[in-house]
mmCIF file with all atom_site columns, C-alpha atoms in Angstrom:
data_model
loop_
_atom_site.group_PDB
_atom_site.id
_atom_site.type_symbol
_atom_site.label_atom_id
_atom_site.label_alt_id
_atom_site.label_comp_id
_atom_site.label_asym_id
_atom_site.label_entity_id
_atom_site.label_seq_id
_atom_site.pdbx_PDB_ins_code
_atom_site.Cartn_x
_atom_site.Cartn_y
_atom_site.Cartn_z
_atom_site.occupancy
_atom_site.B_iso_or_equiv
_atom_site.pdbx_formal_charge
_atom_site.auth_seq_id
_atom_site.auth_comp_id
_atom_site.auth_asym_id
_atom_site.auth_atom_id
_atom_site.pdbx_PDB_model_num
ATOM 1   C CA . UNK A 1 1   ? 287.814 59.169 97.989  1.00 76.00 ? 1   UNK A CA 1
ATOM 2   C CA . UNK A 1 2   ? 290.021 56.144 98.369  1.00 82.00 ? 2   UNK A CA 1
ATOM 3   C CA . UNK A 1 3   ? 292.187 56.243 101.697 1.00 87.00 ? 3   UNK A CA 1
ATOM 4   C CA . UNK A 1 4   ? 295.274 53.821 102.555 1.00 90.00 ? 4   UNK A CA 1
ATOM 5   C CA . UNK A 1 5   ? 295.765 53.274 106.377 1.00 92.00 ? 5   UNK A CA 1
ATOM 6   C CA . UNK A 1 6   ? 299.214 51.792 106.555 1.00 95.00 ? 6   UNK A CA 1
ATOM 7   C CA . UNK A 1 7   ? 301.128 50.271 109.397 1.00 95.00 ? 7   UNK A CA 1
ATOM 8   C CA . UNK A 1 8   ? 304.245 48.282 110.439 1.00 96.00 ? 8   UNK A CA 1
ATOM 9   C CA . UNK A 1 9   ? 306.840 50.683 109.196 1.00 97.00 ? 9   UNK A CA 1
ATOM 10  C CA . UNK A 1 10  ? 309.460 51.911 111.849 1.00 97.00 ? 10  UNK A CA 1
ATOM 11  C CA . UNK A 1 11  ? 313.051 51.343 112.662 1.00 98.00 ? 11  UNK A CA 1
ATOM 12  C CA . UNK A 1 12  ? 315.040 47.761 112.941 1.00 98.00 ? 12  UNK A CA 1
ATOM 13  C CA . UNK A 1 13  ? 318.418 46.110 112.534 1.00 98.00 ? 13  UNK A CA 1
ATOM 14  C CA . UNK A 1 14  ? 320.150 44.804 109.803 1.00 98.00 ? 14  UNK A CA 1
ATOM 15  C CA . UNK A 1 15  ? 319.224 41.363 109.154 1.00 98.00 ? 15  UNK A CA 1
ATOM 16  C CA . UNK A 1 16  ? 315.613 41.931 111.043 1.00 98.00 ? 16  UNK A CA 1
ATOM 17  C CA . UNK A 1 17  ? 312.095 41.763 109.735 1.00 98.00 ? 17  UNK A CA 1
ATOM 18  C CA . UNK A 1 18  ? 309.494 44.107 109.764 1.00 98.00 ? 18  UNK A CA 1
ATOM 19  C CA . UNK A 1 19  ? 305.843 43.322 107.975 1.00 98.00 ? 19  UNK A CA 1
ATOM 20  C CA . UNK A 1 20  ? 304.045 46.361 106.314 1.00 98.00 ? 20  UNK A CA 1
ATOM 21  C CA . UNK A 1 21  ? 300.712 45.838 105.883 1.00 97.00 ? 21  UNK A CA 1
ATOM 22  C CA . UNK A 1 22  ? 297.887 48.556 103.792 1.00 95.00 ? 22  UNK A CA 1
ATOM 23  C CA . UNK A 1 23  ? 294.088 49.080 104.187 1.00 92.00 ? 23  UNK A CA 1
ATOM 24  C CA . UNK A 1 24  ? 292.214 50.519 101.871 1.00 87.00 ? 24  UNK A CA 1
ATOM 25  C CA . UNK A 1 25  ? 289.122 51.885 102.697 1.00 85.00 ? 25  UNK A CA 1
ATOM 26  C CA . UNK A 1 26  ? 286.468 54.744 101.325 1.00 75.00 ? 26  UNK A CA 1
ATOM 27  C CA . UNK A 1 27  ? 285.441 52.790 98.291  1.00 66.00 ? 27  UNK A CA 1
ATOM 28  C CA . UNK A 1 28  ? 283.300 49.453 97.675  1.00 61.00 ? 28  UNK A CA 1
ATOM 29  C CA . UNK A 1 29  ? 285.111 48.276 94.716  1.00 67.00 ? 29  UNK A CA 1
ATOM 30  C CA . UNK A 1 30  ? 287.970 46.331 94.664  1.00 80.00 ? 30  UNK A CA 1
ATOM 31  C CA . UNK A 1 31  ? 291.540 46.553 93.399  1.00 86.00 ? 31  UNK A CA 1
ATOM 32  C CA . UNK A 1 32  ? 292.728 44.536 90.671  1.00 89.00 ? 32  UNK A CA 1
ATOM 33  C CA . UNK A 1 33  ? 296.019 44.710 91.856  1.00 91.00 ? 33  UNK A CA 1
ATOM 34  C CA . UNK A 1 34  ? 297.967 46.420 94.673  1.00 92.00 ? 34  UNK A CA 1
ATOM 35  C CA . UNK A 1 35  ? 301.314 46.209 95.776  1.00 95.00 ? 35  UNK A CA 1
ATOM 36  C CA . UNK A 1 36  ? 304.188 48.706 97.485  1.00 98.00 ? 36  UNK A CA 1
ATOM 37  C CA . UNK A 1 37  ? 306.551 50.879 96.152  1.00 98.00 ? 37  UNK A CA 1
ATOM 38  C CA . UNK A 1 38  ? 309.839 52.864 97.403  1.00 98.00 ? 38  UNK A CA 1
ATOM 39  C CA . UNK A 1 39  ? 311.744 55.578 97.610  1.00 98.00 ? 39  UNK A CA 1
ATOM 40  C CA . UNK A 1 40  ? 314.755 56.844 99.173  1.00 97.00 ? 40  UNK A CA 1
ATOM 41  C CA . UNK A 1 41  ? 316.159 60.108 99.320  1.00 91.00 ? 41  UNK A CA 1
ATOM 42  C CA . UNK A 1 42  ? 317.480 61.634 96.182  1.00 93.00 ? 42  UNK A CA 1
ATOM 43  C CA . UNK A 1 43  ? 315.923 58.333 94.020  1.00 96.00 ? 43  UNK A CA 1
ATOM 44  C CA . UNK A 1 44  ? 313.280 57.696 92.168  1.00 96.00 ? 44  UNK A CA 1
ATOM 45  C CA . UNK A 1 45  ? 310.781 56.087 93.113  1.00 97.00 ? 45  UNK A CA 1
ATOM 46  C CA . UNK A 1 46  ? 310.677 52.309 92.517  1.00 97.00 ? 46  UNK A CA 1
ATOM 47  C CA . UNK A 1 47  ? 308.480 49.320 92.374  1.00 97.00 ? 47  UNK A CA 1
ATOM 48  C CA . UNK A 1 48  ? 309.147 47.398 95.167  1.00 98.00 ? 48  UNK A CA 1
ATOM 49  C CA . UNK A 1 49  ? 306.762 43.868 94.782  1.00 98.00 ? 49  UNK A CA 1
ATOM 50  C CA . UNK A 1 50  ? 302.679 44.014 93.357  1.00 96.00 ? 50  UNK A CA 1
ATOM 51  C CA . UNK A 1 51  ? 300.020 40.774 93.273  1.00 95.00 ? 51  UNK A CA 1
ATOM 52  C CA . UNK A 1 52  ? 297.254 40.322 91.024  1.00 92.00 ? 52  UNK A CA 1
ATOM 53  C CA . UNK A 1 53  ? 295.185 37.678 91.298  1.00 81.00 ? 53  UNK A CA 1
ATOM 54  C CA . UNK A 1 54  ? 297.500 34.592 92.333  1.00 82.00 ? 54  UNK A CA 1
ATOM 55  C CA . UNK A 1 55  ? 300.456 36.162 90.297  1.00 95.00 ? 55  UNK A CA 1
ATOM 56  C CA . UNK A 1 56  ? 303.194 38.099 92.477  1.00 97.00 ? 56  UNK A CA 1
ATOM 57  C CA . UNK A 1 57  ? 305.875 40.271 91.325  1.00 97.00 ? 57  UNK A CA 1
ATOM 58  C CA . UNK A 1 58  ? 309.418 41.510 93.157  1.00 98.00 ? 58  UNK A CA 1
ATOM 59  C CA . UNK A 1 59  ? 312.294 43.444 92.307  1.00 98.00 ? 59  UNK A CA 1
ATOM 60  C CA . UNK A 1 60  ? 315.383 42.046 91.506  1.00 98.00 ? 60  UNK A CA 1
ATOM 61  C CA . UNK A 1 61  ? 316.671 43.492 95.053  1.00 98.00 ? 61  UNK A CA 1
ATOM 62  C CA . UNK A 1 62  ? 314.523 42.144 96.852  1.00 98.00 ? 62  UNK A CA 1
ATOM 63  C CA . UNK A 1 63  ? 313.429 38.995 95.438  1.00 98.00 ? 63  UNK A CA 1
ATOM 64  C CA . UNK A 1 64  ? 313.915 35.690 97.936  1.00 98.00 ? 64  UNK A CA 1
ATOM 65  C CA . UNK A 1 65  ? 313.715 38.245 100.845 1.00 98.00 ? 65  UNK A CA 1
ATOM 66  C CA . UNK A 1 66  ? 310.946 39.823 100.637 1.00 98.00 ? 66  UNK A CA 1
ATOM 67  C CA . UNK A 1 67  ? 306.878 38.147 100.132 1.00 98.00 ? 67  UNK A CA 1
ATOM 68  C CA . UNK A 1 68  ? 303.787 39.964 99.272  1.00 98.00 ? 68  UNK A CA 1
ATOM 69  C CA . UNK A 1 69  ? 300.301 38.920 100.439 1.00 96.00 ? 69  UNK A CA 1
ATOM 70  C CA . UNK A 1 70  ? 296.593 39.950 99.574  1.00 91.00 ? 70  UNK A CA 1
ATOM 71  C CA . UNK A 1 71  ? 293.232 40.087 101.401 1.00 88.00 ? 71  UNK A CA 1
ATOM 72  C CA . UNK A 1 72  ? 291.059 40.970 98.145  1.00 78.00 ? 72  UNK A CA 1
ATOM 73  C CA . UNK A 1 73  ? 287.997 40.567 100.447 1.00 80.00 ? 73  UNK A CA 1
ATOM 74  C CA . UNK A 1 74  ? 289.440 43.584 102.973 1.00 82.00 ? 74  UNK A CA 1
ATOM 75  C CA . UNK A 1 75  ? 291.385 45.633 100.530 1.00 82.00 ? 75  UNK A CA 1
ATOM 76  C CA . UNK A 1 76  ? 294.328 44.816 102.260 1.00 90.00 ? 76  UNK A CA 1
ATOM 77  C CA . UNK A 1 77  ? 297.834 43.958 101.239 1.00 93.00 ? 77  UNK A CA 1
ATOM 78  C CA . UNK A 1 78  ? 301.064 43.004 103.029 1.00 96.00 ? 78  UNK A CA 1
ATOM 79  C CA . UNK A 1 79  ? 304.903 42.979 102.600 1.00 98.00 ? 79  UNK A CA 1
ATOM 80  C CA . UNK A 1 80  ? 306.903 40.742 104.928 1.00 98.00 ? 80  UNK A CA 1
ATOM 81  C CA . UNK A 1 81  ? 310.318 42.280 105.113 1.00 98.00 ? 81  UNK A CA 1
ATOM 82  C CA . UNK A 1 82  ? 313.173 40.005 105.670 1.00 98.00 ? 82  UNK A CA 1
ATOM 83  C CA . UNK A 1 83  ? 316.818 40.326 105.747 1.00 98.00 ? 83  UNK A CA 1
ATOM 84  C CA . UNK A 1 84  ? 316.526 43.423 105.850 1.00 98.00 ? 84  UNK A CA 1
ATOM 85  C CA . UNK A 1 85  ? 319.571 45.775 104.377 1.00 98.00 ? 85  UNK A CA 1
ATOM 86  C CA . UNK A 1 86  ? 320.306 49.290 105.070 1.00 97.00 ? 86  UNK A CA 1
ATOM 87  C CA . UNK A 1 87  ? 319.494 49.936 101.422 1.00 97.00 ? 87  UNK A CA 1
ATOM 88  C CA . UNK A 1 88  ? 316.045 49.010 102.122 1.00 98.00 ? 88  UNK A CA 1
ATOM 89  C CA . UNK A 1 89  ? 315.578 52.227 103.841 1.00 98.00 ? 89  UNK A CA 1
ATOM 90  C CA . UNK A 1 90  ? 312.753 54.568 101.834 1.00 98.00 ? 90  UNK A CA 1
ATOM 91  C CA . UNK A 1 91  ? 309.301 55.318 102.526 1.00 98.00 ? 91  UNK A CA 1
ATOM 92  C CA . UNK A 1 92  ? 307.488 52.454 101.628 1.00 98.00 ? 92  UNK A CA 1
ATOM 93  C CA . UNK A 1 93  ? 303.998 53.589 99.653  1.00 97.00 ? 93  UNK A CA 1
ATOM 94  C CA . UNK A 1 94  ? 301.115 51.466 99.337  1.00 95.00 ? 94  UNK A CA 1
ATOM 95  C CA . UNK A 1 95  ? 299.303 51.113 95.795  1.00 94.00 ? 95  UNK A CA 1
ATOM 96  C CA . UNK A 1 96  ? 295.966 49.973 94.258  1.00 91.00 ? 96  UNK A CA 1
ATOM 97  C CA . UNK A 1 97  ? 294.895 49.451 90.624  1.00 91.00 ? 97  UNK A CA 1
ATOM 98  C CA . UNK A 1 98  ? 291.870 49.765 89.035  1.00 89.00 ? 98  UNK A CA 1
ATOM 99  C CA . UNK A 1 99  ? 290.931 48.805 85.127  1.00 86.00 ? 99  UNK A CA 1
ATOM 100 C CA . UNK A 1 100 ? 288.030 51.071 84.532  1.00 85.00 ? 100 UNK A CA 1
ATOM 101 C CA . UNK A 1 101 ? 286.960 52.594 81.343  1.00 88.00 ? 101 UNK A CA 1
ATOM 102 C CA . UNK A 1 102 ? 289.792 51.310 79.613  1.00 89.00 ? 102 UNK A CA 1
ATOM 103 C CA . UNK A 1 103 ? 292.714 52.141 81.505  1.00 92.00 ? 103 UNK A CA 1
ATOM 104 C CA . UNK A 1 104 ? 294.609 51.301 84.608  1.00 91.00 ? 104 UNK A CA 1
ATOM 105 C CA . UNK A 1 105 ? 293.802 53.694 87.415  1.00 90.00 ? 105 UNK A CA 1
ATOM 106 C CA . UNK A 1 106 ? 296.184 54.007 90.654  1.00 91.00 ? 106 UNK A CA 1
ATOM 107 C CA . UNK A 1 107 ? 295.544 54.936 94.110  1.00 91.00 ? 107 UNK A CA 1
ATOM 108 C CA . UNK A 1 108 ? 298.648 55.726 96.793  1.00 93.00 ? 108 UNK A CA 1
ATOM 109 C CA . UNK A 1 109 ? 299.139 55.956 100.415 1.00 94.00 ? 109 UNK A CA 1
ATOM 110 C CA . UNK A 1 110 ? 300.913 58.569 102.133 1.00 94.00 ? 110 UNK A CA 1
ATOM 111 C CA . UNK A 1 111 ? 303.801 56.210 102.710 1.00 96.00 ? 111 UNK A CA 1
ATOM 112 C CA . UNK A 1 112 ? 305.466 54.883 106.083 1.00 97.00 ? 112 UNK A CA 1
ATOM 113 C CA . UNK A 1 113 ? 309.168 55.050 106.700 1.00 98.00 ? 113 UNK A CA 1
ATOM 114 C CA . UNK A 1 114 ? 311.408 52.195 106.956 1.00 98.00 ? 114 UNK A CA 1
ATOM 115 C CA . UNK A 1 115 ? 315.006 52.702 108.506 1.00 98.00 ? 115 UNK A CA 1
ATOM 116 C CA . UNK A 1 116 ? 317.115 49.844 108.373 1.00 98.00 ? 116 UNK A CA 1
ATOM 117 C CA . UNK A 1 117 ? 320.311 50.878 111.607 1.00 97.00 ? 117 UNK A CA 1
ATOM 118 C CA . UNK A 1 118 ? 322.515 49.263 113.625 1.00 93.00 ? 118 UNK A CA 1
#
């Protein structure tokens, strides 16, 4: 069973940085895509950046702040956090993909919090 060790989540000041990064580990095969996802209290959950090969995604909210990174060789993938607003705050998930048998299979972390305070 596929596990995600993630790290780099806490608490930090508007304006600050703070770089989330996502291990995945319990599995041999590799993802062909991962990326991070959000969600804050009383909202739905929302795509937040993904990569795929050399192609990289980002929300509109976040796009020139934020940059996603990939280690395909460790399973890993990172989000450097910029800028940072106090709508950023959510609990940041970590996702893989799969294409197997057709179809696109995800994985998900547990999710670490990110509080953006003065």
């Amino acid at each position: 069973q596929v596990q995600f060790v993630e790290s780099g989540g806490g608490l930090v000041q508007p304006g600050g940085s703070l770089r989330l990064s996502c291990a995945a580990s319990g599995s041999i095969f590799k993802f062909d895509a991962m990326g991070w996802y959000r969600q804050a209290p009383g909202k739905q959950r929302e795509l937040v950046a993904y990569i795929t090969g050399g192609n990289t995604n980002y929300a509109d909210s976040v796009k020139g702040r934020f940059t996603i990174s990939r280690d395909s060789a460790k399973n890993t993938v990172y989000l450097q956090m910029n800028s940072l607003k106090f709508e950023d705050t959510a609990v940041y998930y970590c996702n893989g993909a799969v294409v197997a048998r057709g179809r696109v299979e995800n994985y998900w972390g547990q999710g670490t919090q990110v509080t953006v305070s003065a």
